[in-house]
Short mmCIF file of C-alpha atoms and ligand atoms in Angstrom, two decimals:
data_model
loop_
_atom_site.label_atom_id
_atom_site.label_comp_id
_atom_site.label_asym_id
_atom_site.label_seq_id
_atom_site.Cartn_x
_atom_site.Cartn_y
_atom_site.Cartn_z
CA UNK A 1 -72.22 84.87 -93.39
CA UNK A 2 -74.32 86.76 -95.01
CA UNK A 3 -75.78 86.66 -98.44
CA UNK A 4 -74.62 89.39 -100.35
CA UNK A 5 -76.22 90.45 -103.72
CA UNK A 6 -74.00 92.20 -106.33
CA UNK A 7 -74.09 93.08 -110.01
CA UNK A 8 -70.96 92.24 -111.74
CA UNK A 9 -69.60 94.74 -114.53
CA UNK A 10 -69.24 91.93 -117.05
CA UNK A 11 -68.76 92.64 -120.47
CA UNK A 12 -67.34 96.05 -122.07
CA UNK A 13 -70.23 97.02 -124.41
CA UNK A 14 -69.67 97.83 -127.74
CA UNK A 15 -72.32 100.61 -128.35
CA UNK A 16 -75.23 101.21 -125.96
CA UNK A 17 -74.81 99.68 -122.50
CA UNK A 18 -77.34 97.33 -121.25
CA UNK A 19 -78.42 94.96 -118.55
CA UNK A 20 -76.39 92.11 -120.77
CA UNK A 21 -73.19 93.97 -119.65
CA UNK A 22 -73.74 93.03 -116.10
CA UNK A 23 -73.87 89.73 -114.46
CA UNK A 24 -75.67 89.49 -110.99
CA UNK A 25 -74.61 87.12 -108.22
CA UNK A 26 -75.32 86.45 -104.88
CA UNK A 27 -72.73 85.26 -102.64
CA UNK A 28 -72.07 84.33 -99.13
CA UNK A 29 -69.77 86.92 -97.39
CA UNK A 30 -68.07 87.31 -94.00
CA UNK A 31 -69.27 90.30 -92.92
CA UNK A 32 -67.40 90.54 -89.44
CA UNK A 33 -65.98 94.32 -88.99
CA UNK A 34 -62.37 94.67 -87.54
CA UNK A 35 -60.71 97.44 -86.08
CA UNK A 36 -61.96 100.38 -87.57
CA UNK A 37 -64.46 98.90 -89.80
CA UNK A 38 -68.54 98.98 -89.98
CA UNK A 39 -71.03 96.99 -91.86
CA UNK A 40 -73.15 99.04 -94.33
CA UNK A 41 -76.47 97.95 -95.85
CA UNK A 42 -77.51 99.33 -98.90
CA UNK A 43 -80.66 101.75 -98.99
CA UNK A 44 -80.26 103.80 -102.13
CA UNK A 45 -77.85 102.84 -105.07
CA UNK A 46 -76.49 105.63 -107.48
CA UNK A 47 -76.44 105.19 -111.24
CA UNK A 48 -74.22 107.99 -113.05
CA UNK A 49 -73.39 108.72 -116.63
CA UNK A 50 -69.73 108.37 -115.57
CA UNK A 51 -70.37 104.71 -115.46
CA UNK A 52 -70.71 105.04 -119.01
CA UNK A 53 -67.49 106.84 -119.65
CA UNK A 54 -65.73 104.40 -117.32
CA UNK A 55 -66.75 101.55 -120.13
CA UNK A 56 -64.59 103.07 -122.59
CA UNK A 57 -61.55 101.18 -123.47
CA UNK A 58 -59.65 104.38 -123.05
CA UNK A 59 -57.67 106.01 -119.98
CA UNK A 60 -60.30 109.26 -119.04
CA UNK A 61 -59.33 110.89 -115.80
CA UNK A 62 -58.16 107.42 -114.53
CA UNK A 63 -58.37 103.94 -116.16
CA UNK A 64 -61.34 102.17 -117.46
CA UNK A 65 -63.41 100.14 -115.20
CA UNK A 66 -62.26 96.55 -114.86
CA UNK A 67 -64.44 93.79 -116.08
CA UNK A 68 -65.48 91.21 -113.72
CA UNK A 69 -65.68 93.30 -110.54
CA UNK A 70 -68.87 95.00 -108.45
CA UNK A 71 -69.75 97.97 -110.36
CA UNK A 72 -68.34 101.15 -108.39
CA UNK A 73 -71.21 103.43 -107.05
CA UNK A 74 -71.90 105.78 -104.31
CA UNK A 75 -74.25 104.02 -101.65
CA UNK A 76 -76.59 105.52 -99.10
CA UNK A 77 -77.62 102.87 -96.59
CA UNK A 78 -77.36 102.24 -92.52
CA UNK A 79 -74.73 100.99 -90.43
CA UNK A 80 -75.97 97.57 -89.17
CA UNK A 81 -72.59 96.56 -86.94
CA UNK A 82 -69.66 98.28 -85.67
CA UNK A 83 -66.08 96.88 -85.17
CA UNK A 84 -63.81 97.65 -82.23
CA UNK A 85 -62.72 100.77 -81.44
CA UNK A 86 -65.38 102.69 -83.73
CA UNK A 87 -67.02 105.64 -81.87
CA UNK A 88 -67.68 108.27 -84.87
CA UNK A 89 -70.60 105.91 -86.18
CA UNK A 90 -73.18 103.64 -84.25
CA UNK A 91 -75.61 100.85 -85.22
CA UNK A 92 -78.60 102.61 -87.60
CA UNK A 93 -76.64 105.48 -88.43
CA UNK A 94 -77.21 106.68 -92.25
CA UNK A 95 -74.15 106.94 -94.73
CA UNK A 96 -72.95 107.52 -97.82
CA UNK A 97 -70.04 105.50 -99.20
CA UNK A 98 -68.81 103.95 -102.38
CA UNK A 99 -69.76 100.48 -101.82
CA UNK A 100 -70.79 99.79 -105.64
CA UNK A 101 -73.62 98.03 -106.63
CA UNK A 102 -73.43 95.44 -103.68
CA UNK A 103 -76.44 94.89 -101.19
CA UNK A 104 -73.82 95.35 -97.92
CA UNK A 105 -70.18 95.33 -97.35
CA UNK A 106 -67.50 96.24 -95.25
CA UNK A 107 -66.31 99.62 -95.01
CA UNK A 108 -63.76 101.72 -93.15
CA UNK A 109 -65.20 104.44 -90.95
CA UNK A 110 -62.87 106.70 -92.82
CA UNK A 111 -64.61 106.10 -96.20
CA UNK A 112 -67.88 106.61 -94.74
CA UNK A 113 -69.96 110.04 -94.62
CA UNK A 114 -72.38 110.23 -91.64
CA UNK A 115 -75.98 111.81 -92.76
CA UNK A 116 -78.08 113.63 -90.86
CA UNK A 117 -81.51 112.20 -91.72
CA UNK A 118 -84.01 114.30 -89.68
CA UNK A 119 -83.87 117.41 -92.22
CA UNK A 120 -83.56 115.93 -95.42
CA UNK A 121 -83.97 112.72 -96.98
CA UNK A 122 -80.57 110.64 -96.86
CA UNK A 123 -81.26 110.04 -100.40
CA UNK A 124 -80.32 113.46 -101.26
CA UNK A 125 -76.60 112.53 -100.43
CA UNK A 126 -76.27 110.82 -103.70
CA UNK A 127 -77.39 114.03 -105.76
CA UNK A 128 -78.12 117.54 -104.40
CA UNK A 129 -76.20 117.08 -101.30
CA UNK A 130 -73.59 114.97 -103.00
CA UNK A 131 -71.18 114.59 -105.75
CA UNK A 132 -73.51 115.99 -108.55
CA UNK A 133 -74.41 119.04 -106.03
CA UNK A 134 -70.76 119.58 -105.74
CA UNK A 135 -70.02 119.76 -109.41
CA UNK A 136 -73.17 122.01 -109.86
CA UNK A 137 -72.06 124.46 -107.06
CA UNK A 138 -68.22 125.18 -107.79
CA UNK A 139 -68.62 124.24 -111.71
CA UNK A 140 -70.90 127.09 -111.92
CA UNK A 141 -69.69 129.36 -109.14
CA UNK A 142 -65.84 129.22 -109.62
CA UNK A 143 -65.55 128.03 -113.57
CA UNK A 144 -68.38 129.83 -114.70
CA UNK A 145 -67.82 133.36 -112.57
CA UNK A 146 -70.96 134.57 -112.83
CA UNK A 147 -71.86 138.28 -112.28
CA UNK A 148 -75.41 139.11 -111.78
CA UNK A 149 -77.61 140.01 -114.86
CA UNK A 150 -75.64 137.94 -117.03
CA UNK A 151 -77.43 135.09 -119.11
CA UNK A 152 -76.73 131.16 -118.39
CA UNK A 153 -77.52 128.46 -120.62
CA UNK A 154 -77.64 124.84 -118.95
CA UNK A 155 -77.76 121.45 -120.78
CA UNK A 156 -79.08 118.29 -119.30
CA UNK A 157 -81.55 120.78 -117.37
CA UNK A 158 -83.72 118.42 -116.02
CA UNK A 159 -81.18 116.10 -114.84
CA UNK A 160 -79.37 115.81 -111.31
CA UNK A 161 -76.54 117.97 -111.96
CA UNK A 162 -78.39 120.67 -114.63
CA UNK A 163 -81.18 121.14 -112.56
CA UNK A 164 -79.39 122.31 -109.29
CA UNK A 165 -76.66 124.20 -111.39
CA UNK A 166 -80.01 126.61 -112.87
CA UNK A 167 -81.09 127.19 -109.51
CA UNK A 168 -78.09 128.01 -108.10
CA UNK A 169 -77.82 130.19 -111.46
CA UNK A 170 -81.11 132.25 -110.25
CA UNK A 171 -79.97 132.78 -106.94
CA UNK A 172 -76.85 134.17 -108.22
CA UNK A 173 -78.87 136.65 -110.14
CA UNK A 174 -78.58 135.00 -113.66
CA UNK A 175 -81.23 134.44 -116.10
CA UNK A 176 -81.20 130.97 -116.98
CA UNK A 177 -82.15 129.08 -120.16
CA UNK A 178 -82.51 125.16 -119.76
CA UNK A 179 -82.07 122.58 -122.60
CA UNK A 180 -83.93 119.20 -121.94
CA UNK A 181 -85.48 116.34 -123.87
CA UNK A 182 -89.23 116.80 -123.30
CA UNK A 183 -92.24 118.95 -123.12
CA UNK A 184 -92.82 117.72 -119.46
CA UNK A 185 -89.03 118.37 -118.39
CA UNK A 186 -89.41 121.87 -119.86
CA UNK A 187 -92.29 122.37 -117.85
CA UNK A 188 -91.13 121.41 -114.79
CA UNK A 189 -87.98 123.38 -114.80
CA UNK A 190 -89.61 126.51 -115.87
CA UNK A 191 -92.94 126.29 -113.46
CA UNK A 192 -91.57 124.66 -110.16
CA UNK A 193 -88.02 125.27 -110.81
CA UNK A 194 -87.90 128.77 -111.71
CA UNK A 195 -86.05 128.54 -114.65
CA UNK A 196 -86.53 131.84 -116.96
CA UNK A 197 -87.41 129.62 -120.15
CA UNK A 198 -86.71 126.20 -121.82
CA UNK A 199 -86.08 124.59 -125.02
CA UNK A 200 -86.57 120.99 -126.08
CA UNK A 201 -83.49 120.00 -127.96
CA UNK A 202 -85.57 117.19 -129.46
CA UNK A 203 -87.92 119.84 -131.26
CA UNK A 204 -84.59 121.54 -132.93
CA UNK A 205 -83.13 119.55 -135.85
CA UNK A 206 -79.87 121.48 -136.44
CA UNK A 207 -77.23 123.97 -135.11
CA UNK A 208 -79.20 126.75 -136.79
CA UNK A 209 -82.35 126.00 -135.06
CA UNK A 210 -80.89 125.89 -131.92
CA UNK A 211 -79.16 129.43 -132.39
CA UNK A 212 -82.38 130.56 -133.43
CA UNK A 213 -84.03 129.10 -130.06
CA UNK A 214 -81.18 130.85 -128.21
CA UNK A 215 -81.56 134.17 -129.98
CA UNK A 216 -85.25 134.16 -128.86
CA UNK A 217 -85.12 133.12 -125.42
CA UNK A 218 -81.79 135.29 -124.84
CA UNK A 219 -81.95 138.71 -127.07
CA UNK A 220 -79.08 139.66 -125.70
CA UNK A 221 -77.21 136.73 -125.88
CA UNK A 222 -75.78 133.99 -123.32
CA UNK A 223 -72.69 134.80 -121.23
CA UNK A 224 -72.14 131.25 -119.60
CA UNK A 225 -72.67 127.79 -120.89
CA UNK A 226 -73.05 124.78 -118.42
CA UNK A 227 -72.43 121.79 -120.71
CA UNK A 228 -73.71 118.47 -119.64
CA UNK A 229 -74.68 116.90 -123.17
CA UNK A 230 -72.46 118.24 -125.83
CA UNK A 231 -73.78 118.03 -129.30
CA UNK A 232 -75.80 120.32 -131.39
CA UNK A 233 -76.63 122.45 -128.16
CA UNK A 234 -72.76 123.35 -127.74
CA UNK A 235 -72.06 123.55 -131.52
CA UNK A 236 -74.79 125.95 -131.84
CA UNK A 237 -74.05 127.90 -128.43
CA UNK A 238 -70.07 128.31 -129.56
CA UNK A 239 -71.58 130.06 -132.67
CA UNK A 240 -73.60 132.44 -130.70
CA UNK A 241 -71.66 133.06 -127.56
CA UNK A 242 -71.07 136.56 -126.07
CA UNK A 243 -67.82 138.27 -125.97
CA UNK A 244 -65.86 136.53 -122.96
CA UNK A 245 -68.31 134.00 -122.77
CA UNK A 246 -67.36 131.35 -120.53
CA UNK A 247 -67.92 127.35 -121.24
CA UNK A 248 -67.83 125.17 -118.58
CA UNK A 249 -67.47 121.49 -119.74
CA UNK A 250 -69.34 119.47 -116.92
CA UNK A 251 -70.16 116.17 -119.33
CA UNK A 252 -70.72 115.06 -123.01
CA UNK A 253 -73.41 112.72 -122.53
CA UNK A 254 -74.43 112.36 -126.02
CA UNK A 255 -71.04 111.01 -126.93
CA UNK A 256 -70.74 108.39 -124.23
CA UNK A 257 -72.63 105.51 -125.75
CA UNK A 258 -70.22 105.39 -128.51
CA UNK A 259 -67.60 104.67 -125.68
CA UNK A 260 -65.49 107.24 -126.69
CA UNK A 261 -64.02 105.23 -129.61
CA UNK A 262 -65.46 106.90 -132.49
CA UNK A 263 -62.34 108.67 -133.73
CA UNK A 264 -62.36 112.65 -132.87
CA UNK A 265 -62.85 115.03 -135.56
CA UNK A 266 -60.90 117.46 -133.97
CA UNK A 267 -62.47 120.91 -132.57
CA UNK A 268 -63.35 122.96 -135.74
CA UNK A 269 -65.25 125.77 -134.06
CA UNK A 270 -62.21 127.03 -131.97
CA UNK A 271 -61.97 130.45 -134.10
CA UNK A 272 -64.88 131.56 -132.12
CA UNK A 273 -62.70 131.64 -128.90
CA UNK A 274 -60.41 133.85 -130.82
CA UNK A 275 -63.21 136.41 -131.74
CA UNK A 276 -65.29 136.28 -128.41
CA UNK A 277 -62.16 135.92 -126.21
CA UNK A 278 -63.88 133.33 -124.79
CA UNK A 279 -62.93 130.61 -122.37
CA UNK A 280 -63.88 126.72 -121.99
CA UNK A 281 -62.92 125.00 -118.55
CA UNK A 282 -63.25 121.32 -117.84
CA UNK A 283 -64.36 120.81 -114.12
CA UNK A 284 -64.52 117.13 -112.44
CA UNK A 285 -66.10 116.55 -108.93
CA UNK A 286 -63.39 114.78 -107.32
CA UNK A 287 -61.36 118.02 -107.71
CA UNK A 288 -63.62 119.55 -105.05
CA UNK A 289 -64.11 116.52 -102.68
CA UNK A 290 -61.92 118.17 -100.00
CA UNK A 291 -64.10 121.31 -100.41
CA UNK A 292 -67.45 118.89 -99.52
CA UNK A 293 -68.19 120.66 -96.45
CA UNK A 294 -67.87 124.19 -98.07
CA UNK A 295 -70.57 123.09 -100.55
CA UNK A 296 -72.78 121.66 -97.76
CA UNK A 297 -72.58 124.82 -95.64
CA UNK A 298 -74.53 126.61 -98.20
CA UNK A 299 -76.35 124.05 -100.21
CA UNK A 300 -77.80 122.56 -96.91
CA UNK A 301 -80.05 125.55 -96.02
CA UNK A 302 -80.79 126.15 -99.40
CA UNK A 303 -82.19 122.60 -99.94
CA UNK A 304 -83.77 122.66 -96.18
CA UNK A 305 -85.41 126.15 -96.81
CA UNK A 306 -86.88 124.96 -100.35
CA UNK A 307 -84.25 127.58 -102.53
CA UNK A 308 -83.15 124.83 -104.29
CA UNK A 309 -85.58 121.84 -104.85
CA UNK A 310 -84.84 118.67 -106.39
CA UNK A 311 -86.75 115.65 -107.84
CA UNK A 312 -85.82 111.78 -107.56
CA UNK A 313 -86.59 109.16 -109.88
CA UNK A 314 -86.62 106.09 -107.89
CA UNK A 315 -86.40 102.83 -109.25
CA UNK A 316 -87.76 100.05 -106.74
CA UNK A 317 -85.43 97.06 -106.72
CA UNK A 318 -81.89 96.39 -106.44
CA UNK A 319 -82.45 93.89 -109.34
CA UNK A 320 -82.95 96.84 -111.44
CA UNK A 321 -79.76 98.72 -111.32
CA UNK A 322 -78.52 98.18 -114.83
CA UNK A 323 -81.96 98.97 -116.30
CA UNK A 324 -81.96 102.01 -114.38
CA UNK A 325 -78.36 102.81 -115.60
CA UNK A 326 -79.64 102.72 -119.19
CA UNK A 327 -82.51 105.05 -118.34
CA UNK A 328 -80.12 107.69 -118.26
CA UNK A 329 -79.26 107.68 -121.98
CA UNK A 330 -83.00 107.74 -122.53
CA UNK A 331 -84.00 110.42 -120.60
CA UNK A 332 -86.21 108.23 -118.56
CA UNK A 333 -85.20 110.52 -115.34
CA UNK A 334 -86.18 113.65 -114.00
CA UNK A 335 -84.03 115.21 -111.41
CA UNK A 336 -81.44 112.34 -110.06
CA UNK A 337 -81.95 108.40 -110.81
CA UNK A 338 -81.72 106.26 -107.72
CA UNK A 339 -82.51 102.60 -107.11
CA UNK A 340 -84.06 101.86 -103.92
CA UNK A 341 -83.80 98.66 -102.11
N1 NAP B 1 -67.58 116.55 -114.06
C1 NAP B 1 -67.70 115.88 -113.31
O1 NAP B 1 -67.58 115.59 -112.13
C2 NAP B 1 -69.45 115.66 -113.47
C3 NAP B 1 -70.29 114.89 -112.24
C4 NAP B 1 -71.77 114.56 -112.35
C5 NAP B 1 -71.95 114.63 -113.70
N2 NAP B 1 -71.17 114.71 -114.73
C6 NAP B 1 -71.76 115.09 -116.14
O2 NAP B 1 -72.89 115.84 -116.21
C7 NAP B 1 -74.14 115.18 -117.17
C8 NAP B 1 -75.06 114.94 -116.45
O3 NAP B 1 -74.94 113.98 -115.42
P1 NAP B 1 -76.36 113.70 -114.27
O4 NAP B 1 -75.67 112.62 -113.42
O5 NAP B 1 -76.73 114.88 -113.74
O6 NAP B 1 -77.37 113.02 -115.24
P2 NAP B 1 -78.86 113.21 -115.74
O7 NAP B 1 -78.80 114.72 -116.08
O8 NAP B 1 -79.50 113.34 -114.35
O9 NAP B 1 -79.50 112.12 -116.45
C9 NAP B 1 -78.77 112.19 -118.28
C10 NAP B 1 -79.85 112.98 -118.60
O10 NAP B 1 -79.13 113.14 -120.02
C11 NAP B 1 -80.09 113.38 -120.84
N3 NAP B 1 -79.36 112.87 -122.52
C12 NAP B 1 -79.06 111.39 -122.49
N4 NAP B 1 -78.80 111.20 -123.59
C13 NAP B 1 -78.68 112.60 -124.16
C14 NAP B 1 -77.85 112.96 -125.61
N5 NAP B 1 -77.56 112.12 -126.55
N6 NAP B 1 -78.28 114.35 -125.72
C15 NAP B 1 -78.76 115.09 -124.65
N7 NAP B 1 -79.01 114.84 -123.51
C16 NAP B 1 -78.87 113.70 -123.21
C17 NAP B 1 -81.19 112.80 -120.50
O11 NAP B 1 -82.33 114.21 -120.19
P3 NAP B 1 -83.10 114.31 -121.53
O12 NAP B 1 -84.33 113.76 -121.41
O13 NAP B 1 -83.06 116.04 -121.12
O14 NAP B 1 -82.22 114.29 -122.48
C18 NAP B 1 -80.98 112.27 -119.12
O15 NAP B 1 -82.12 112.34 -118.35
C19 NAP B 1 -73.30 114.10 -117.69
O16 NAP B 1 -73.13 114.34 -118.90
C20 NAP B 1 -72.56 113.39 -116.62
O17 NAP B 1 -71.57 112.91 -117.49
C21 NAP B 1 -70.25 115.47 -114.72
#
């Protein structure tokens, strides 16, 4: 028997998610792998904004996360035991697997992605070379249809997805403007990641102010908007976008803490889409799961060669998982927020 630590999603939040919505437990589990299974011990756990979306009582792309169960999450860890007939994995291998907020667990080999930890940190499988990187890559390049010389605005630009979107945008020959929540993040994306300009949305009070900021940094207007946040930034963009602009809806984090229960006002800005013959496309990482290798073939070398850079905000200690999740909604992370054992 093995003592397994777990975080149980226990109570649906009424407003802001807090550690009180989770229950910690330690349970003795029989982790004896059967044929085709391995035991994985977690080293890095992911916290992601979608976890708060799944805490809404409403269906989204799937039913809400059930209460009373281990919080679902991507995990990077090491194989510690292999069952009969397993040849694809061996003890000591690094894998990424959707094991949730558990310290260890039994996993089918087919549910594990083998990682090559020689060239990049295995933790990158939770961000730049994982799900966030995948939606950054396909969302911008396929839904955004960028052409060299165009201008891109990305919101949530210092986060896991946004920081990668902006850098792919630069590699695609775009002028890139990032919208972030602090001057420090603005400096990081411009001075270290190569964004052309940054706007600190906390210094902008309303839609008019954001439109002015766009006009100042993009005098020829903006062609593509990769939206991670919604809110004032999105409203301002819609009112000032170029002809045939493309809006990519990747996330709307400014709305998640309401649990998506707040009655929708309904879109009031759609007339601009008529004038500008613009398009708005929702993108979901799981739609591109089957194309993961295609993304890794391009992004892997970019990361290894330093063409795409990343940052991790690492919180030490499995017991801090709920706290780390809450930090996503206060901007506590620069780059990807992860928890380390
Ligand atoms: N469609 C998909 O398949 C998919 C996949 C992954 C992620 N996403 C979405 O992409 C977005 C970013 O996800 P991520 O994993 O990369 O997270 P992240 O950007 O690394 O972390 C969240 C960031 O959002 C910003 N934020 C929090 N509350 C905000 C608010 N009220 N207004 C504006 N910004 C706010 C904070 O940065 P500041 O300090 O800059 O405010 C925070 O650091 C989320 O909306 C997420 O749901 C979608």
